[in-house]
JSON list of C-alpha atoms and ligand atoms in Angstrom, two decimals:
[
{"chain": "V", "resi": 21, "resn": "MET", "atom": "CA", "xyz": [-0.06, 0.22, 0.28]},
{"chain": "V", "resi": 22, "resn": "GLY", "atom": "CA", "xyz": [0.99, 3.26, -1.04]},
{"chain": "V", "resi": 23, "resn": "VAL", "atom": "CA", "xyz": [1.08, 6.56, 1.00]},
{"chain": "V", "resi": 24, "resn": "ALA", "atom": "CA", "xyz": [-0.23, 9.81, -0.26]},
{"chain": "V", "resi": 25, "resn": "TYR", "atom": "CA", "xyz": [1.46, 13.22, 1.28]},
{"chain": "V", "resi": 26, "resn": "THR", "atom": "CA", "xyz": [0.70, 16.75, 0.63]},
{"chain": "V", "resi": 27, "resn": "LEU", "atom": "CA", "xyz": [3.83, 18.88, 0.28]},
{"chain": "V", "resi": 28, "resn": "ASP", "atom": "CA", "xyz": [3.18, 22.45, 1.29]},
{"chain": "V", "resi": 29, "resn": "CYS", "atom": "CA", "xyz": [5.15, 25.67, 1.41]},
{"chain": "V", "resi": 30, "resn": "LYS", "atom": "CA", "xyz": [4.30, 28.70, 3.90]},
{"chain": "V", "resi": 31, "resn": "GLN", "atom": "CA", "xyz": [5.95, 31.22, 2.26]},
{"chain": "V", "resi": 32, "resn": "CYS", "atom": "CA", "xyz": [4.67, 31.15, -1.43]},
{"chain": "V", "resi": 33, "resn": "SER", "atom": "CA", "xyz": [1.47, 28.98, -3.69]},
{"chain": "V", "resi": 34, "resn": "TYR", "atom": "CA", "xyz": [3.93, 25.49, -4.02]},
{"chain": "V", "resi": 35, "resn": "ASN", "atom": "CA", "xyz": [1.17, 23.09, -2.98]},
{"chain": "V", "resi": 36, "resn": "HIS", "atom": "CA", "xyz": [1.79, 19.78, -4.47]},
{"chain": "V", "resi": 37, "resn": "LYS", "atom": "CA", "xyz": [-0.11, 16.05, -3.66]},
{"chain": "V", "resi": 38, "resn": "VAL", "atom": "CA", "xyz": [2.68, 13.34, -4.02]},
{"chain": "V", "resi": 39, "resn": "PHE", "atom": "CA", "xyz": [1.30, 9.10, -3.92]},
{"chain": "V", "resi": 40, "resn": "LEU", "atom": "CA", "xyz": [4.25, 7.23, -3.07]},
{"chain": "V", "resi": 41, "resn": "GLY", "atom": "CA", "xyz": [5.18, 3.49, -2.25]},
{"chain": "V", "resi": 42, "resn": "ILE", "atom": "CA", "xyz": [3.12, 0.43, -4.21]},
{"chain": "V", "resi": 43, "resn": "GLY", "atom": "CA", "xyz": [-0.42, -0.29, -5.46]},
{"chain": "V", "resi": 44, "resn": "PHE", "atom": "CA", "xyz": [-1.98, -3.52, -5.75]},
{"chain": "V", "resi": 45, "resn": "ASN", "atom": "CA", "xyz": [-1.34, -3.82, -9.59]},
{"chain": "V", "resi": 46, "resn": "TYR", "atom": "CA", "xyz": [2.65, -3.20, -8.81]},
{"chain": "V", "resi": 47, "resn": "ILE", "atom": "CA", "xyz": [3.08, -6.54, -7.44]},
{"chain": "V", "resi": 48, "resn": "ASN", "atom": "CA", "xyz": [3.97, -8.74, -10.64]},
{"chain": "V", "resi": 49, "resn": "LEU", "atom": "CA", "xyz": [5.47, -7.30, -14.08]},
{"chain": "V", "resi": 50, "resn": "LYS", "atom": "CA", "xyz": [2.30, -8.83, -15.90]},
{"chain": "V", "resi": 51, "resn": "THR", "atom": "CA", "xyz": [0.22, -6.21, -14.02]},
{"chain": "V", "resi": 52, "resn": "ILE", "atom": "CA", "xyz": [2.97, -3.25, -14.20]},
{"chain": "V", "resi": 53, "resn": "LEU", "atom": "CA", "xyz": [2.55, -3.71, -17.90]},
{"chain": "V", "resi": 54, "resn": "GLU", "atom": "CA", "xyz": [-0.60, -2.73, -18.16]},
{"chain": "V", "resi": 55, "resn": "TRP", "atom": "CA", "xyz": [-0.27, 0.90, -16.52]},
{"chain": "V", "resi": 56, "resn": "TYR", "atom": "CA", "xyz": [3.46, 1.58, -16.89]},
{"chain": "V", "resi": 57, "resn": "GLU", "atom": "CA", "xyz": [3.98, 4.67, -19.60]},
{"chain": "V", "resi": 58, "resn": "GLN", "atom": "CA", "xyz": [7.42, 4.61, -20.53]},
{"chain": "V", "resi": 59, "resn": "GLU", "atom": "CA", "xyz": [8.15, 2.81, -23.63]},
{"chain": "V", "resi": 60, "resn": "GLU", "atom": "CA", "xyz": [11.37, 1.53, -23.16]},
{"chain": "V", "resi": 61, "resn": "GLY", "atom": "CA", "xyz": [10.45, 0.25, -19.86]},
{"chain": "V", "resi": 62, "resn": "ARG", "atom": "CA", "xyz": [7.69, -1.26, -21.51]},
{"chain": "V", "resi": 63, "resn": "GLN", "atom": "CA", "xyz": [9.91, -2.94, -23.25]},
{"chain": "V", "resi": 64, "resn": "GLN", "atom": "CA", "xyz": [12.24, -4.34, -21.09]},
{"chain": "V", "resi": 65, "resn": "ILE", "atom": "CA", "xyz": [8.96, -5.61, -19.02]},
{"chain": "V", "resi": 66, "resn": "LYS", "atom": "CA", "xyz": [7.92, -7.46, -22.11]},
{"chain": "V", "resi": 67, "resn": "LYS", "atom": "CA", "xyz": [11.09, -8.70, -22.07]},
{"chain": "V", "resi": 68, "resn": "TYR", "atom": "CA", "xyz": [11.87, -10.28, -18.82]},
{"chain": "V", "resi": 69, "resn": "MET", "atom": "CA", "xyz": [7.85, -10.77, -17.46]},
{"chain": "V", "resi": 70, "resn": "ASN", "atom": "CA", "xyz": [8.00, -14.63, -18.40]},
{"chain": "V", "resi": 71, "resn": "GLU", "atom": "CA", "xyz": [11.14, -15.12, -17.49]},
{"chain": "V", "resi": 72, "resn": "GLU", "atom": "CA", "xyz": [12.16, -17.38, -14.34]},
{"chain": "V", "resi": 73, "resn": "ASP", "atom": "CA", "xyz": [14.66, -16.03, -11.83]},
{"chain": "V", "resi": 74, "resn": "ILE", "atom": "CA", "xyz": [14.04, -12.66, -12.26]},
{"chain": "V", "resi": 75, "resn": "HIS", "atom": "CA", "xyz": [13.79, -9.88, -9.21]},
{"chain": "V", "resi": 76, "resn": "PHE", "atom": "CA", "xyz": [12.48, -6.03, -9.34]},
{"chain": "V", "resi": 77, "resn": "GLU", "atom": "CA", "xyz": [11.30, -3.50, -7.12]},
{"chain": "V", "resi": 78, "resn": "CYS", "atom": "CA", "xyz": [8.42, -1.17, -8.72]},
{"chain": "V", "resi": 79, "resn": "TYR", "atom": "CA", "xyz": [7.03, 1.67, -6.74]},
{"chain": "V", "resi": 80, "resn": "ASP", "atom": "CA", "xyz": [5.90, 5.47, -7.09]},
{"chain": "V", "resi": 81, "resn": "GLY", "atom": "CA", "xyz": [8.59, 7.47, -5.78]},
{"chain": "V", "resi": 82, "resn": "LEU", "atom": "CA", "xyz": [9.83, 11.42, -5.68]},
{"chain": "V", "resi": 83, "resn": "TYR", "atom": "CA", "xyz": [13.11, 12.53, -7.55]},
{"chain": "V", "resi": 84, "resn": "VAL", "atom": "CA", "xyz": [14.61, 15.41, -6.67]},
{"chain": "V", "resi": 85, "resn": "CYS", "atom": "CA", "xyz": [16.16, 17.09, -9.13]},
{"chain": "V", "resi": 86, "resn": "GLU", "atom": "CA", "xyz": [20.44, 17.84, -7.88]},
{"chain": "V", "resi": 87, "resn": "GLN", "atom": "CA", "xyz": [20.31, 20.99, -9.71]},
{"chain": "V", "resi": 88, "resn": "CYS", "atom": "CA", "xyz": [17.19, 23.01, -9.20]},
{"chain": "V", "resi": 89, "resn": "GLY", "atom": "CA", "xyz": [15.22, 21.35, -6.91]},
{"chain": "V", "resi": 90, "resn": "TYR", "atom": "CA", "xyz": [12.00, 20.19, -8.82]},
{"chain": "V", "resi": 91, "resn": "LEU", "atom": "CA", "xyz": [9.99, 17.72, -7.37]},
{"chain": "V", "resi": 92, "resn": "LEU", "atom": "CA", "xyz": [8.99, 14.90, -9.40]},
{"chain": "V", "resi": 93, "resn": "ASN", "atom": "CA", "xyz": [6.85, 12.25, -8.79]},
{"chain": "V", "resi": 94, "resn": "ARG", "atom": "CA", "xyz": [7.18, 8.84, -10.92]},
{"chain": "V", "resi": 95, "resn": "THR", "atom": "CA", "xyz": [7.57, 5.41, -10.89]},
{"chain": "V", "resi": 96, "resn": "PHE", "atom": "CA", "xyz": [10.61, 3.70, -10.15]},
{"chain": "V", "resi": 97, "resn": "LEU", "atom": "CA", "xyz": [11.66, 0.30, -12.07]},
{"chain": "V", "resi": 98, "resn": "HIS", "atom": "CA", "xyz": [14.10, -2.00, -11.77]},
{"chain": "V", "resi": 99, "resn": "ILE", "atom": "CA", "xyz": [14.61, -5.39, -13.11]},
{"chain": "V", "resi": 100, "resn": "ILE", "atom": "CA", "xyz": [17.43, -7.71, -12.24]},
{"chain": "V", "resi": 101, "resn": "SER", "atom": "CA", "xyz": [18.40, -10.98, -13.86]},
{"chain": "V", "resi": 102, "resn": "LYS", "atom": "CA", "xyz": [21.42, -13.34, -13.31]},
{"chain": "V", "resi": 103, "resn": "ASP", "atom": "CA", "xyz": [23.06, -10.87, -16.09]},
{"chain": "V", "resi": 104, "resn": "TYR", "atom": "CA", "xyz": [21.33, -8.33, -16.73]},
{"chain": "V", "resi": 105, "resn": "PHE", "atom": "CA", "xyz": [19.76, -5.30, -15.03]},
{"chain": "V", "resi": 106, "resn": "TYR", "atom": "CA", "xyz": [17.37, -2.29, -16.17]},
{"chain": "V", "resi": 107, "resn": "ILE", "atom": "CA", "xyz": [17.01, 0.63, -13.98]},
{"chain": "V", "resi": 108, "resn": "ASN", "atom": "CA", "xyz": [14.26, 3.46, -15.42]},
{"chain": "V", "resi": 109, "resn": "SER", "atom": "CA", "xyz": [15.34, 7.36, -15.74]},
{"chain": "V", "resi": 110, "resn": "TYR", "atom": "CA", "xyz": [13.81, 10.67, -16.09]},
{"chain": "V", "resi": 111, "resn": "ASP", "atom": "CA", "xyz": [15.26, 13.87, -17.26]},
{"chain": "V", "resi": 112, "resn": "CYS", "atom": "CA", "xyz": [14.37, 16.96, -15.15]},
{"chain": "V", "resi": 113, "resn": "PRO", "atom": "CA", "xyz": [11.21, 18.45, -17.06]},
{"chain": "V", "resi": 114, "resn": "LEU", "atom": "CA", "xyz": [12.56, 22.34, -15.48]},
{"chain": "V", "resi": 115, "resn": "CYS", "atom": "CA", "xyz": [16.25, 21.78, -16.59]},
{"chain": "V", "resi": 116, "resn": "HIS", "atom": "CA", "xyz": [16.80, 18.56, -18.58]},
{"chain": "V", "resi": 117, "resn": "VAL", "atom": "CA", "xyz": [19.41, 17.18, -16.29]},
{"chain": "V", "resi": 118, "resn": "GLN", "atom": "CA", "xyz": [18.90, 13.58, -15.24]},
{"chain": "V", "resi": 119, "resn": "MET", "atom": "CA", "xyz": [17.46, 13.02, -12.23]},
{"chain": "V", "resi": 120, "resn": "PRO", "atom": "CA", "xyz": [18.76, 10.60, -9.44]},
{"chain": "V", "resi": 121, "resn": "GLN", "atom": "CA", "xyz": [18.81, 7.02, -10.14]},
{"chain": "V", "resi": 122, "resn": "LYS", "atom": "CA", "xyz": [16.19, 6.82, -7.21]},
{"chain": "V", "resi": 123, "resn": "PRO", "atom": "CA", "xyz": [13.73, 8.41, -5.58]},
{"chain": "V", "resi": 124, "resn": "LEU", "atom": "CA", "xyz": [12.96, 9.18, -2.22]},
{"chain": "V", "resi": 125, "resn": "LEU", "atom": "CA", "xyz": [10.20, 6.94, -0.42]},
{"chain": "V", "resi": 126, "resn": "ASP", "atom": "CA", "xyz": [9.03, 6.95, 3.19]},
{"chain": "V", "resi": 127, "resn": "GLU", "atom": "CA", "xyz": [12.19, 9.03, 4.05]},
{"chain": "V", "resi": 128, "resn": "ILE", "atom": "CA", "xyz": [10.63, 12.40, 3.05]},
{"chain": "V", "resi": 129, "resn": "GLU", "atom": "CA", "xyz": [9.19, 12.39, 6.19]},
{"chain": "V", "resi": 130, "resn": "GLU", "atom": "CA", "xyz": [12.55, 12.99, 7.89]},
{"chain": "V", "resi": 131, "resn": "ILE", "atom": "CA", "xyz": [14.77, 15.00, 5.79]},
{"chain": "V", "resi": 132, "resn": "SER", "atom": "CA", "xyz": [13.87, 18.18, 4.77]},
{"chain": "V", "resi": 133, "resn": "LEU", "atom": "CA", "xyz": [13.20, 19.39, 1.17]},
{"chain": "V", "resi": 134, "resn": "LYS", "atom": "CA", "xyz": [13.43, 22.72, -0.10]},
{"chain": "V", "resi": 135, "resn": "CYS", "atom": "CA", "xyz": [10.66, 24.67, -2.26]},
{"chain": "V", "resi": 136, "resn": "PRO", "atom": "CA", "xyz": [11.34, 24.29, -5.34]},
{"chain": "V", "resi": 137, "resn": "ASP", "atom": "CA", "xyz": [9.67, 27.56, -6.51]},
{"chain": "V", "resi": 138, "resn": "CYS", "atom": "CA", "xyz": [10.90, 29.79, -3.56]},
{"chain": "V", "resi": 139, "resn": "GLU", "atom": "CA", "xyz": [13.81, 28.22, -2.21]},
{"chain": "V", "resi": 140, "resn": "GLU", "atom": "CA", "xyz": [13.59, 30.11, 0.63]},
{"chain": "V", "resi": 141, "resn": "GLU", "atom": "CA", "xyz": [11.05, 27.44, 2.64]},
{"chain": "V", "resi": 142, "resn": "LYS", "atom": "CA", "xyz": [11.19, 24.23, 3.69]},
{"chain": "V", "resi": 143, "resn": "LEU", "atom": "CA", "xyz": [8.57, 22.25, 2.84]},
{"chain": "V", "resi": 144, "resn": "GLU", "atom": "CA", "xyz": [5.62, 20.93, 5.02]},
{"chain": "V", "resi": 145, "resn": "ILE", "atom": "CA", "xyz": [5.05, 17.27, 4.34]},
{"chain": "V", "resi": 146, "resn": "GLN", "atom": "CA", "xyz": [2.04, 15.81, 5.80]},
{"chain": "V", "resi": 147, "resn": "SER", "atom": "CA", "xyz": [0.51, 12.23, 4.69]},
{"chain": "V", "resi": 148, "resn": "TYR", "atom": "CA", "xyz": [-3.01, 12.41, 4.17]},
{"chain": "V", "resi": 149, "resn": "MET", "atom": "CA", "xyz": [-4.38, 8.78, 3.44]},
{"chain": "V", "resi": 150, "resn": "ASP", "atom": "CA", "xyz": [-3.27, 5.20, 2.07]},
{"chain": "V", "resi": 151, "resn": "TRP", "atom": "CA", "xyz": [-4.05, 4.85, -1.71]},
{"chain": "V", "resi": 152, "resn": "ASP", "atom": "CA", "xyz": [-3.73, 0.94, -3.33]},
{"chain": "B", "resi": 27, "resn": "LIG", "atom": "ZN1", "xyz": [16.13, 20.27, -12.87]},
{"chain": "B", "resi": 28, "resn": "LIG", "atom": "ZN1", "xyz": [7.90, 28.42, -1.64]}
]
């Protein structure tokens, strides 16, 4: 089950909802293929979903741009087989550098995130519901 958070800046109007974690259709590669959008990742899923000895991680996370601080709520996908692995990646929609390989998950409640808009204030982060 995943958790939804609100990210709220007290200084400016930045206010976003993010959905982190896993839903019920994240549990195997076949169900992930039903909703996963990135074409590159879809090809990888199709290639490996019928193989044995495959491990994967798939969850929604929060990517923090190291350059401009933009916050991007997207799905992390990591497929591992005996002799191969695939990790998806995203570019920052704002400054176009590559986002860090791994997004944040539950730890967003512990670390402090700077507001990407005004860059002055730390965001107030509150969980407000479970989702699946
Ligand atoms: Zn950026
Ligand atoms: Zn702000």
